[in-house]
Amino acid sequence: MPWPRQVAVAGGAVRVARGDVTWLGTDSPRLLAEVDRLQPQLPALSIDCATAAPAYPQLGDEEGYRLDVDAKGAVRLVAPTEWGVLRGLATLVQLGRPGAQDIELPVAVIEDAPRFPWRGLMVDVARHFMPIDTLHRTLEAMAFVKLNVLHLHLTDDQGFRFPSSAYPKLPEIGGRGEFYRIPELEGLVARAAGLGIRVIPEIDVPGHVTSWLTAYPEFASRDTPLQPSERFGVHEAALDPANEFLYPALETLFREVAAIFPDAFLHIGGDEVEGSWWRDSLPIRRFMNKQAIPDNAGLHAHFNQRLSKQLRWLRRRVIAWDEVIDSSLSDRVVIQSWRGARSRDRALQQGFDCVFSAGYYLDLFYPADIHYGFDPEATSEALDATERALIEDPRLTHVRKGLQWSRRFAEKTRNGAPPRGRDPGRVLGGEACIWTELVTDELLDQRIWSRLPAIAERLWSAADVTDCDDMYRRLETVAGRLSDVSGVDLASFQRKALARLGIDPVWTPLLDVLEPVKWYARLLGEAALAARVDGHELAEGRPYTTTTPLDRLVDVLPPENLRGRAINRQLDSGELRSGEFRSGTMDSWAELARTWQDLPAGELAPAELGPLAERLRALGVLLEKLSGGSVPEDARATLEAASGTHAELYIVVLPTLQRLVDALNA
């Protein structure tokens, strides 16, 4: 995983002894180091690399390879570049099943290359700081699934993590002392290059700058004392585009950033500029009149134009969130699409290359198949249908109103006419995003790696690789093997986290069918969610801040419970026609029903589990009756009583049980 472009399986398997690598071409220090790291997972093989690569990977590098395992146990990896060798080694490790002395491999020939050149992961290190070791671990896991861009969201209202020497108060005050040191970032970039991964920094401007303006209020568009924010959501703070002293400061800061990060791209954010500080500023209104700038959108475009020119002097291309789209911007700017399919189409129509993220927000707790269903190059109609299908997805019923609001929000994005003489843009690929309002260092692996391999496949594999059942089969295997090649160990995390919460294995049948609520239900809370659906935002009153402990059951359970998915398939399988089921199906229901009914009484449950335990016991009684072929009169009442959420968790088998009741009633 990702599934290769071409696979020819001869049948059977061969056991190959561990041994040395025979080098038939380039044996660069980078390749030698990677082979040494993966040695316990590798058989004896030959590697034929045609050419050495430059020090750092770039957009559009050749990453193809050929891997040949013959029936005699000869293993050969051939690639035109070092980058292709790295991708081929990842495939070889995934194929192998290590034994005590050898590796079992299928007899096969694989010819492979990526569909998209940009396959990334954005990690927000501003809301919750992520130590450098965590990022190194993330890089190693990324390489395992052939992702090649790590995008670091280094600054936001809650923290400034870049170590500016010219403006030292930015990290010291704006970052509350939690920031990276220059050698740490240089080491991260070097390690990423060793794995064929580009590192792209993001300094978010002109909004999301509360932390910046806490340290240097002279760059604000309002004279208001600030502190680094602990709350989440859109903030009013914004830089002052009319302040001529701002632009030399930006150039100095971004020159420091460019000195550490050699990639050709630099992310300037540009999202969610609230605008009230600009509207309320008399000097800014005078500036806009003088420059014939009609509105805040025009002022934002003016700021982006100036900053883009500065970064071009630094030999950097701008990438920014889709709010920056404006026909006045250079077509060298790359747009990161996050506000639905329309934002992608708007960027492409106006001649901007695009990185697609709209379907890949890992912080929404969605199941992997939802992310898997978003193709960066799908037609507008297909993407629109995928987005609309979320509203009717029974797994998302508890956030349906929020999803309907999201559709309205995306439809408000402006459509502009493409500039004359500008060709349509290209889809460069995609990036998964993990915003960390509800993620600490300890929780990061669980939130990312339970689903990210599915997105990695969507960005590497052919568009017609869409079998979700096969994807889940391979996802479970690949996620379980991450510990072989990185420090990511999801099973160990789960065991330790539940033990720390004092949750005994007797509660496993209940844990198997629980998942965290989806979309922004946790982050917003009930009051803010209701306000958003009604058309306005509540800045205060959200249940979480940067200081809220993230140590409850909802924090440590996986975003998608693969055991719960398996139980749903067990319940939902075997139907021959409406109301008639294959022999043995109802027996399996009865066995499952007994497991649920055997849960200890709810009052004996750990905190937050009691009401959920009582709901599942009642569902067990219902399922036992269904297994006998009858639907009790109180079936719908039982389902209704078990619906809804508790402790920001919900029971994932409810939609399936509802379908069974409907089928048996037919």
XYZ file of C-alpha atoms in Angstrom:
666
model
C 0.000 0.000 0.000
C -0.171 2.103 -2.121
C -1.120 -0.460 -4.759
C 1.487 -0.494 -7.562
C 0.844 0.528 -11.149
C 1.466 -2.990 -12.537
C 1.712 -6.280 -10.654
C 2.384 -9.618 -12.354
C 2.161 -12.476 -9.838
C 3.607 -15.797 -11.003
C 2.045 -17.681 -8.114
C 3.596 -19.135 -5.030
C 6.163 -17.715 -2.675
C 9.856 -18.066 -2.074
C 11.959 -17.774 1.060
C 15.037 -15.603 0.588
C 17.838 -15.492 3.112
C 18.839 -12.206 4.609
C 22.091 -11.020 3.146
C 24.096 -8.243 1.609
C 23.000 -5.888 -1.124
C 24.798 -6.128 -4.448
C 25.116 -2.689 -6.001
C 25.052 -2.561 -9.796
C 24.921 1.215 -10.088
C 24.972 4.179 -7.759
C 25.459 3.321 -4.093
C 25.127 6.782 -2.596
C 25.396 7.508 1.136
C 21.634 8.095 1.142
C 20.884 4.640 -0.259
C 23.449 2.911 1.921
C 21.910 4.530 5.007
C 18.379 3.484 4.064
C 19.394 -0.093 3.337
C 21.164 -0.205 6.686
C 18.039 1.116 8.476
C 15.772 -1.437 6.808
C 18.242 -4.335 7.002
C 16.166 -6.519 9.401
C 13.275 -6.389 6.914
C 15.284 -6.984 3.728
C 16.371 -10.142 1.872
C 19.583 -10.398 -0.080
C 19.045 -8.427 -3.278
C 20.670 -6.469 -6.054
C 19.973 -2.784 -6.581
C 20.608 -1.104 -9.914
C 20.319 2.687 -9.602
C 21.201 4.535 -12.800
C 21.945 8.024 -11.491
C 22.724 9.819 -8.262
C 20.223 12.383 -7.038
C 20.816 15.962 -5.873
C 20.984 16.705 -2.157
C 17.273 17.520 -1.839
C 14.209 16.162 -3.620
C 12.181 18.467 -5.850
C 8.686 18.589 -7.284
C 8.463 16.256 -10.269
C 11.379 13.961 -9.438
C 11.385 10.562 -11.142
C 10.200 8.011 -8.542
C 9.526 4.953 -10.674
C 11.068 1.526 -10.109
C 10.904 -2.152 -11.106
C 11.003 -4.936 -8.530
C 11.532 -8.536 -9.639
C 11.340 -11.588 -7.344
C 11.893 -14.845 -9.264
C 11.126 -18.434 -8.286
C 14.794 -19.099 -7.459
C 14.841 -16.361 -4.851
C 16.717 -13.734 -6.853
C 15.498 -10.246 -5.907
C 16.357 -7.301 -8.127
C 15.378 -3.645 -7.731
C 15.987 -1.352 -10.706
C 15.325 2.389 -10.796
C 16.582 5.371 -12.810
C 17.061 7.507 -9.677
C 17.718 7.224 -5.964
C 14.135 8.343 -5.316
C 12.844 5.313 -7.217
C 15.094 2.995 -5.212
C 13.662 4.408 -1.964
C 10.099 3.784 -3.154
C 10.998 0.279 -4.301
C 12.556 -0.563 -0.943
C 9.303 0.455 0.780
C 7.391 -1.937 -1.478
C 9.860 -4.737 -0.845
C 9.553 -4.372 2.929
C 5.756 -4.429 2.701
C 5.819 -7.555 0.523
C 8.106 -9.492 2.838
C 7.177 -11.621 5.820
C 10.284 -11.841 7.989
C 11.201 -15.134 9.603
C 14.028 -15.971 11.971
C 16.638 -16.351 9.206
C 14.906 -15.355 5.986
C 12.155 -13.326 4.321
C 9.145 -14.860 2.573
C 8.260 -13.055 -0.650
C 5.687 -13.638 -3.398
C 7.100 -14.499 -6.815
C 6.167 -11.387 -8.766
C 7.244 -8.540 -11.014
C 6.172 -5.018 -10.054
C 6.520 -1.963 -12.254
C 5.497 1.152 -10.418
C 5.477 4.948 -10.499
C 3.294 7.574 -8.823
C 0.197 9.142 -10.307
C 0.850 12.541 -8.670
C 4.174 14.254 -7.903
C 2.845 15.992 -4.736
C 1.760 13.541 -2.019
C 1.828 15.240 1.318
C 0.930 15.476 4.961
C 0.393 18.812 6.714
C 1.102 18.750 10.449
C -0.068 21.699 12.548
C 2.636 22.212 15.186
C 1.268 25.593 16.307
C -1.914 24.633 18.213
C -0.070 21.861 20.063
C 3.694 21.720 19.794
C 5.163 18.501 18.388
C 8.711 17.640 19.509
C 11.279 17.114 16.771
C 11.531 13.367 17.512
C 7.835 13.024 16.719
C 8.400 14.604 13.316
C 11.310 12.254 12.602
C 9.066 9.307 13.446
C 6.412 10.738 11.147
C 8.907 11.011 8.278
C 9.871 7.337 8.561
C 6.225 6.259 8.497
C 5.530 8.576 5.548
C 8.319 6.946 3.542
C 6.728 3.539 4.182
C 3.604 4.598 2.237
C 5.487 6.699 -0.342
C 4.401 10.161 0.776
C 6.925 12.782 -0.322
C 5.944 16.155 1.232
C 5.894 17.131 4.910
C 4.186 20.511 5.271
C 4.791 22.148 8.659
C 2.204 24.686 9.814
C 4.656 26.573 12.011
C 2.646 29.608 13.124
C -0.882 30.408 14.207
C -2.792 32.412 16.799
C -1.808 29.934 19.503
C 1.910 29.625 18.865
C 4.938 30.688 16.802
C 7.363 27.783 16.417
C 9.961 29.143 13.974
C 13.286 30.212 15.574
C 13.720 33.713 14.163
C 17.018 35.347 15.060
C 15.998 38.720 13.656
C 12.768 38.733 15.677
C 13.538 36.532 18.709
C 10.404 37.548 20.607
C 8.303 35.735 17.991
C 9.166 32.256 19.329
C 10.027 33.296 22.873
C 6.821 35.237 23.555
C 4.576 34.232 20.654
C 5.581 30.589 21.032
C 5.606 30.641 24.845
C 9.115 29.242 24.641
C 8.024 26.110 22.768
C 9.745 26.306 19.402
C 12.268 24.492 17.256
C 15.952 25.332 17.285
C 17.730 25.937 13.992
C 19.864 22.747 14.191
C 16.711 20.716 14.865
C 15.015 21.992 11.714
C 18.163 21.582 9.648
C 18.422 18.000 10.895
C 14.768 17.380 10.043
C 15.257 18.647 6.492
C 18.340 16.473 6.069
C 16.545 13.381 7.416
C 13.611 14.032 5.121
C 15.941 14.299 2.124
C 17.420 10.947 3.087
C 13.931 9.483 2.720
C 13.042 11.365 -0.474
C 10.671 13.759 1.311
C 10.442 17.504 0.796
C 9.764 19.754 3.804
C 7.659 22.851 3.167
C 7.347 25.488 5.914
C 4.223 27.579 6.454
C 4.294 31.017 8.054
C 0.615 32.001 8.130
C -0.085 35.641 7.189
C -1.833 38.098 7.239
C -4.384 36.433 9.562
C -3.840 33.823 12.276
C -1.172 36.135 13.724
C -2.185 36.662 17.374
C 1.057 35.038 18.528
C 3.078 37.274 16.187
C 1.372 40.478 17.312
C 1.733 39.554 20.968
C 5.468 39.825 20.442
C 5.541 42.717 17.924
C 2.320 44.748 18.207
C 3.723 47.463 15.923
C 2.783 45.337 12.911
C -0.900 45.088 13.906
C -3.727 46.874 12.152
C -5.211 47.803 15.554
C -3.612 49.103 18.742
C -4.872 46.314 21.006
C -2.742 44.494 23.605
C -2.688 40.771 22.902
C -1.583 37.524 24.482
C -0.900 34.244 22.674
C -4.368 32.803 22.314
C -5.565 29.720 24.157
C -8.906 29.519 22.363
C -9.571 28.013 18.945
C -11.475 29.358 15.970
C -11.099 32.385 13.726
C -9.454 35.398 15.401
C -9.716 39.070 14.513
C -5.979 39.820 14.679
C -4.391 40.732 11.344
C -1.224 42.321 10.057
C -1.484 45.847 8.661
C -1.023 45.770 4.855
C -0.846 49.592 4.810
C 2.203 49.642 7.080
C 5.279 50.080 4.890
C 7.527 48.916 7.739
C 5.817 45.529 7.651
C 7.227 44.422 4.294
C 10.946 44.665 5.140
C 10.175 42.707 8.305
C 8.409 40.028 6.267
C 11.315 39.831 3.850
C 13.774 39.416 6.721
C 11.686 36.715 8.368
C 11.079 34.756 5.176
C 14.763 35.032 4.254
C 15.494 33.250 7.549
C 12.908 30.601 6.706
C 14.340 30.070 3.223
C 17.852 29.664 4.650
C 16.708 26.595 6.627
C 14.212 25.074 4.199
C 15.732 24.610 0.720
C 12.543 23.548 -1.058
C 11.409 25.758 -3.928
C 8.002 26.263 -2.274
C 7.137 28.349 0.774
C 3.632 28.439 2.244
C 2.217 31.824 3.317
C -1.126 30.609 4.707
C -3.549 33.348 3.703
C -6.648 31.703 5.154
C -9.483 32.970 7.335
C -8.640 36.666 7.463
C -11.552 37.849 9.585
C -11.383 41.431 8.311
C -12.888 43.561 11.086
C -9.546 45.082 12.079
C -9.077 46.253 8.495
C -12.611 47.602 8.175
C -12.330 49.525 11.439
C -8.952 51.145 10.706
C -9.030 54.709 9.429
C -5.402 54.586 8.156
C -6.194 51.396 6.239
C -9.329 52.915 4.705
C -7.285 55.925 3.596
C -4.661 53.615 2.121
C -7.335 51.677 0.229
C -8.824 54.892 -1.176
C -5.402 56.067 -2.305
C -4.634 52.731 -3.964
C -8.160 52.353 -5.416
C -8.626 49.091 -3.517
C -12.376 48.436 -3.316
C -12.717 46.022 -0.398
C -10.985 43.685 2.026
C -10.607 41.026 -0.653
C -8.732 43.507 -2.783
C -6.563 44.512 0.185
C -5.753 40.861 0.823
C -4.803 40.458 -2.844
C -2.584 43.568 -2.631
C -0.770 42.092 0.367
C -0.328 38.722 -1.360
C 1.042 40.359 -4.513
C 3.713 42.224 -2.582
C 4.698 39.214 -0.519
C 4.806 36.963 -3.595
C 7.228 39.352 -5.303
C 9.447 39.343 -2.240
C 9.518 35.567 -2.158
C 10.317 35.452 -5.850
C 13.430 37.512 -5.076
C 14.277 34.743 -2.596
C 13.797 32.180 -5.409
C 10.744 30.695 -3.776
C 7.318 29.891 -5.203
C 4.308 30.721 -3.065
C 1.764 28.145 -2.015
C -1.262 29.342 -0.034
C -4.744 28.284 1.061
C -7.548 28.860 -1.430
C -8.726 32.171 0.091
C -5.876 33.906 -1.765
C -7.265 33.113 -5.221
C -7.334 36.326 -7.232
C -6.733 36.925 -10.912
C -4.128 39.582 -10.079
C -1.791 36.977 -8.570
C 1.006 35.416 -10.585
C 0.190 31.995 -11.969
C 3.370 30.768 -10.246
C 1.351 30.693 -7.020
C 0.091 27.224 -6.074
C -3.298 26.966 -4.386
C -4.030 24.488 -1.613
C -7.711 23.704 -1.921
C -9.532 23.077 1.359
C -13.011 24.608 1.010
C -14.622 21.908 -1.096
C -14.419 20.929 -4.752
C -15.410 24.403 -5.901
C -12.197 25.894 -4.567
C -10.175 23.412 -6.630
C -12.110 24.233 -9.766
C -11.844 27.972 -9.181
C -8.071 27.708 -8.818
C -7.671 25.606 -11.952
C -9.962 27.853 -14.005
C -7.888 30.894 -13.104
C -4.662 29.220 -14.130
C -3.274 28.188 -10.737
C -1.759 24.793 -10.097
C -3.510 23.142 -7.190
C -2.836 20.808 -4.269
C -6.081 19.136 -3.188
C -6.841 18.819 0.526
C -10.612 19.279 0.655
C -11.355 15.584 1.260
C -8.368 14.810 3.439
C -8.849 16.515 6.823
C -7.791 13.837 9.287
C -8.909 15.906 12.283
C -12.556 15.359 11.283
C -12.392 11.743 12.583
C -13.850 10.387 9.326
C -13.531 6.712 8.336
C -10.801 5.904 5.811
C -13.238 5.083 3.012
C -14.596 8.644 3.051
C -11.124 10.075 2.412
C -10.460 7.302 -0.114
C -13.495 8.400 -2.118
C -12.084 11.857 -2.895
C -10.002 11.835 -6.065
C -7.968 15.018 -6.690
C -8.650 14.814 -10.440
C -12.292 13.727 -10.311
C -14.735 15.730 -12.385
C -16.548 18.601 -10.704
C -19.751 16.587 -10.825
C -18.132 13.539 -9.232
C -16.558 15.556 -6.415
C -19.825 17.362 -5.804
C -21.642 14.026 -5.590
C -19.033 12.719 -3.126
C -19.502 15.774 -0.928
C -23.303 15.534 -1.082
C -23.152 11.831 -0.184
C -21.617 12.716 3.172
C -24.867 14.372 4.211
C -26.765 11.108 3.719
C -24.084 8.835 5.171
C -25.735 7.092 8.173
C -22.422 7.169 10.048
C -22.578 10.977 10.005
C -26.225 11.448 10.977
C -25.224 13.092 14.257
C -23.458 15.927 12.356
C -25.782 16.176 9.360
C -26.739 19.800 10.039
C -23.087 20.730 10.255
C -22.372 19.041 6.938
C -25.229 20.939 5.352
C -23.689 24.144 6.687
C -20.348 23.107 5.140
C -22.007 22.831 1.746
C -23.413 26.334 2.058
C -20.030 27.622 3.260
C -18.230 26.132 0.249
C -20.803 27.531 -2.172
C -20.024 31.079 -1.012
C -16.511 30.946 -2.437
C -16.070 33.424 -5.249
C -15.762 32.402 -8.875
C -13.568 34.607 -11.012
C -12.937 34.740 -14.715
C -9.557 33.369 -15.832
C -7.066 36.066 -16.892
C -6.533 36.412 -20.606
C -3.860 34.223 -22.071
C -3.571 32.049 -18.988
C -3.918 28.306 -19.432
C -5.861 26.252 -16.882
C -3.877 25.051 -13.905
C -2.870 21.481 -13.102
C -3.673 19.258 -10.153
C -0.248 18.538 -8.664
C -1.572 16.062 -6.119
C -2.904 16.297 -2.596
C -2.130 16.716 1.076
C -3.751 15.177 4.096
C -4.061 17.670 6.957
C -4.003 17.150 10.699
C -4.998 20.276 12.615
C -4.003 19.767 16.218
C -6.559 21.575 18.358
C -7.447 18.138 19.771
C -4.119 16.403 19.174
C -1.078 16.203 21.421
C 2.277 14.637 20.705
C 1.108 11.422 22.374
C -2.057 11.243 20.245
C -0.598 12.202 16.869
C 0.237 8.704 15.599
C -3.243 7.361 16.359
C -4.961 10.273 14.621
C -2.806 10.081 11.500
C -1.878 6.512 10.796
C -5.222 4.805 11.335
C -6.308 6.326 7.979
C -3.448 8.136 6.211
C -2.242 5.070 4.232
C -5.583 5.138 2.386
C -4.983 8.747 1.318
C -1.403 7.887 0.359
C -2.817 5.237 -1.969
C -5.261 7.663 -3.519
C -2.347 9.983 -4.364
C 0.018 7.298 -5.703
C -2.121 4.601 -7.299
C -4.186 4.641 -10.473
C -7.597 6.316 -10.396
C -9.358 2.967 -10.881
C -7.932 1.489 -7.661
C -11.139 2.005 -5.678
C -12.076 -1.296 -3.988
C -12.749 -0.235 -0.398
C -12.907 -3.767 1.011
C -9.485 -4.536 -0.432
C -8.181 -1.193 0.786
C -9.283 -1.947 4.351
C -7.725 -5.408 4.222
C -4.373 -3.921 3.259
C -4.730 -0.862 5.522
C -4.965 -3.007 8.634
C -1.835 -4.926 7.626
C 0.209 -1.872 6.675
C -0.771 0.106 9.771
C 0.228 -2.869 11.894
C 3.658 -3.030 10.261
C 4.568 0.623 10.769
C 6.368 -0.357 13.956
C 8.786 -2.438 11.844
C 10.150 0.660 10.099
C 9.355 3.581 12.410
C 8.471 4.400 15.985
C 4.754 4.314 15.167
C 3.097 1.469 17.095
C -0.678 1.884 17.184
C -1.439 -1.363 19.021
C 1.002 -0.578 21.812
C -0.385 2.925 22.169
C -3.938 1.606 22.480
C -3.045 -0.956 25.139
C -1.095 1.526 27.244
C -3.682 4.303 26.909
C -6.590 2.095 28.005
C -4.559 0.710 30.916
C -3.727 4.241 32.034
C -7.443 5.074 32.023
C -8.127 1.997 34.148
C -10.325 0.332 31.527
C -10.295 -3.445 31.993
C -10.404 -5.817 28.970
C -13.889 -6.890 30.131
C -15.136 -3.745 28.406
C -13.634 -4.705 25.042
C -17.007 -5.633 23.441
C -18.187 -2.095 24.153
C -14.957 -0.432 23.034
C -15.175 -2.430 19.798
C -18.299 -0.522 18.730
C -17.443 3.010 19.894
C -16.046 5.880 17.857
C -15.500 9.603 18.486
C -18.061 11.981 17.034
C -17.249 13.302 13.568
C -16.700 16.590 11.769
C -16.186 19.575 14.128
C -18.654 18.318 16.753
C -15.966 17.998 19.424
C -14.086 21.164 18.603
C -17.186 23.375 18.446
C -19.292 21.855 21.200
C -23.082 21.886 21.129
C -23.572 25.653 21.548
C -21.018 26.739 18.941
C -22.198 24.032 16.540
C -25.804 25.211 16.825
C -24.673 28.820 16.337
C -22.687 27.929 13.211
C -25.617 26.050 11.712
C -27.794 29.112 12.409
C -25.355 31.314 10.498
C -23.129 32.950 13.098
C -20.006 32.107 15.067
C -19.388 31.984 18.802
C -15.829 33.094 19.539
C -16.169 32.034 23.159
C -17.839 29.076 24.779
C -16.109 26.272 22.918
C -15.324 23.292 25.150
C -11.606 23.080 24.333
C -8.591 25.379 24.609
C -4.847 24.802 24.326
C -4.771 24.006 28.061
C -7.601 21.443 28.099
C -6.244 17.995 29.030
C -6.736 15.478 26.237
C -6.780 12.375 28.399
C -10.289 10.953 28.116
C -11.513 7.821 26.373
C -12.626 9.825 23.352
C -9.048 11.037 22.969
C -7.415 7.611 22.866
C -9.910 5.601 20.814
C -9.068 5.480 17.096
C -11.005 7.846 14.803
C -12.246 4.780 12.961
C -12.761 1.512 14.806
C -11.817 -1.290 12.394
C -13.232 -3.861 14.804
C -16.535 -1.982 14.706
C -16.436 -2.057 10.919
C -15.910 -5.823 11.009
C -18.872 -6.240 13.374
C -21.054 -4.162 11.057
C -20.082 -6.437 8.173
C -20.869 -9.497 10.306
C -24.325 -8.111 11.055
C -24.991 -6.911 7.532
C -23.838 -10.008 5.651
C -25.785 -13.027 4.568
C -28.979 -11.359 3.313
C -30.230 -13.335 0.321
C -33.228 -11.130 -0.328
C -35.340 -8.797 1.725
C -35.861 -10.320 5.161
C -34.210 -13.666 4.306
C -30.678 -14.459 5.463
C -28.096 -17.134 4.690
C -27.944 -20.095 7.063
C -25.765 -19.376 10.072
C -26.094 -15.604 9.847
C -28.611 -15.330 12.659
C -26.584 -17.736 14.779
C -23.688 -15.303 14.594
C -26.082 -12.528 15.642
C -27.119 -14.531 18.685
C -23.512 -15.084 19.706
C -22.771 -11.367 19.356
C -25.949 -10.512 21.284
C -24.827 -12.646 24.213
C -21.455 -10.865 24.240
C -23.186 -7.507 24.528
C -25.613 -8.685 27.191
C -22.767 -10.133 29.248
C -21.255 -6.692 29.802
C -21.146 -5.754 33.488
C -23.915 -3.461 34.676
C -23.474 0.126 33.704
C -22.955 1.358 37.248
C -19.786 -0.757 37.425
C -18.339 0.851 34.311
C -15.454 3.325 34.343
C -16.366 6.992 34.074
C -18.195 7.897 30.816
C -18.777 4.260 29.834
C -21.809 3.539 32.050
C -24.605 4.947 29.867
C -22.996 3.497 26.739
C -22.764 0.081 28.375
C -26.467 0.177 29.229
C -27.306 1.120 25.637
C -25.267 -1.767 24.233
C -26.808 -4.258 26.697
C -30.253 -3.169 25.457
C -29.110 -3.561 21.862
C -27.931 -7.054 22.778
C -31.432 -7.951 23.945
C -32.845 -6.571 20.697
C -30.305 -8.447 18.562
C -31.069 -11.717 20.342
C -34.718 -11.347 19.388
C -33.784 -10.457 15.816
C -31.631 -13.592 15.644
C -34.816 -15.582 16.283
C -36.382 -14.002 13.212
C -38.818 -11.692 15.003
C -38.884 -7.944 15.471
C -40.121 -6.878 18.916
C -42.640 -4.065 19.132
C -40.211 -1.895 21.041
C -37.404 -2.280 18.469
C -37.553 1.300 17.222
C -37.790 2.670 20.751
C -34.707 0.655 21.730
C -32.780 1.979 18.742
C -33.866 5.534 19.464
C -32.815 5.254 23.106
C -29.366 4.038 22.038
C -28.873 6.734 19.423
C -27.229 10.056 19.946
C -23.864 10.679 21.529
C -22.482 10.427 25.028
C -19.081 11.665 26.221
C -18.448 12.637 22.562
C -18.743 8.973 21.556
C -21.390 7.024 19.664
C -22.222 3.377 18.932
C -21.278 2.570 15.350
C -23.564 -0.468 14.852
C -26.810 1.494 15.164
C -27.335 2.180 11.418
C -26.766 -1.501 10.639
C -29.208 -2.640 13.314
C -31.758 -0.223 11.905
C -31.345 -1.795 8.449
C -31.809 -5.281 9.935
C -35.020 -4.224 11.659
C -36.290 -2.729 8.404
C -35.326 -5.879 6.444
C -37.035 -8.235 8.876
C -40.131 -6.031 8.917
C -40.351 -6.045 5.109
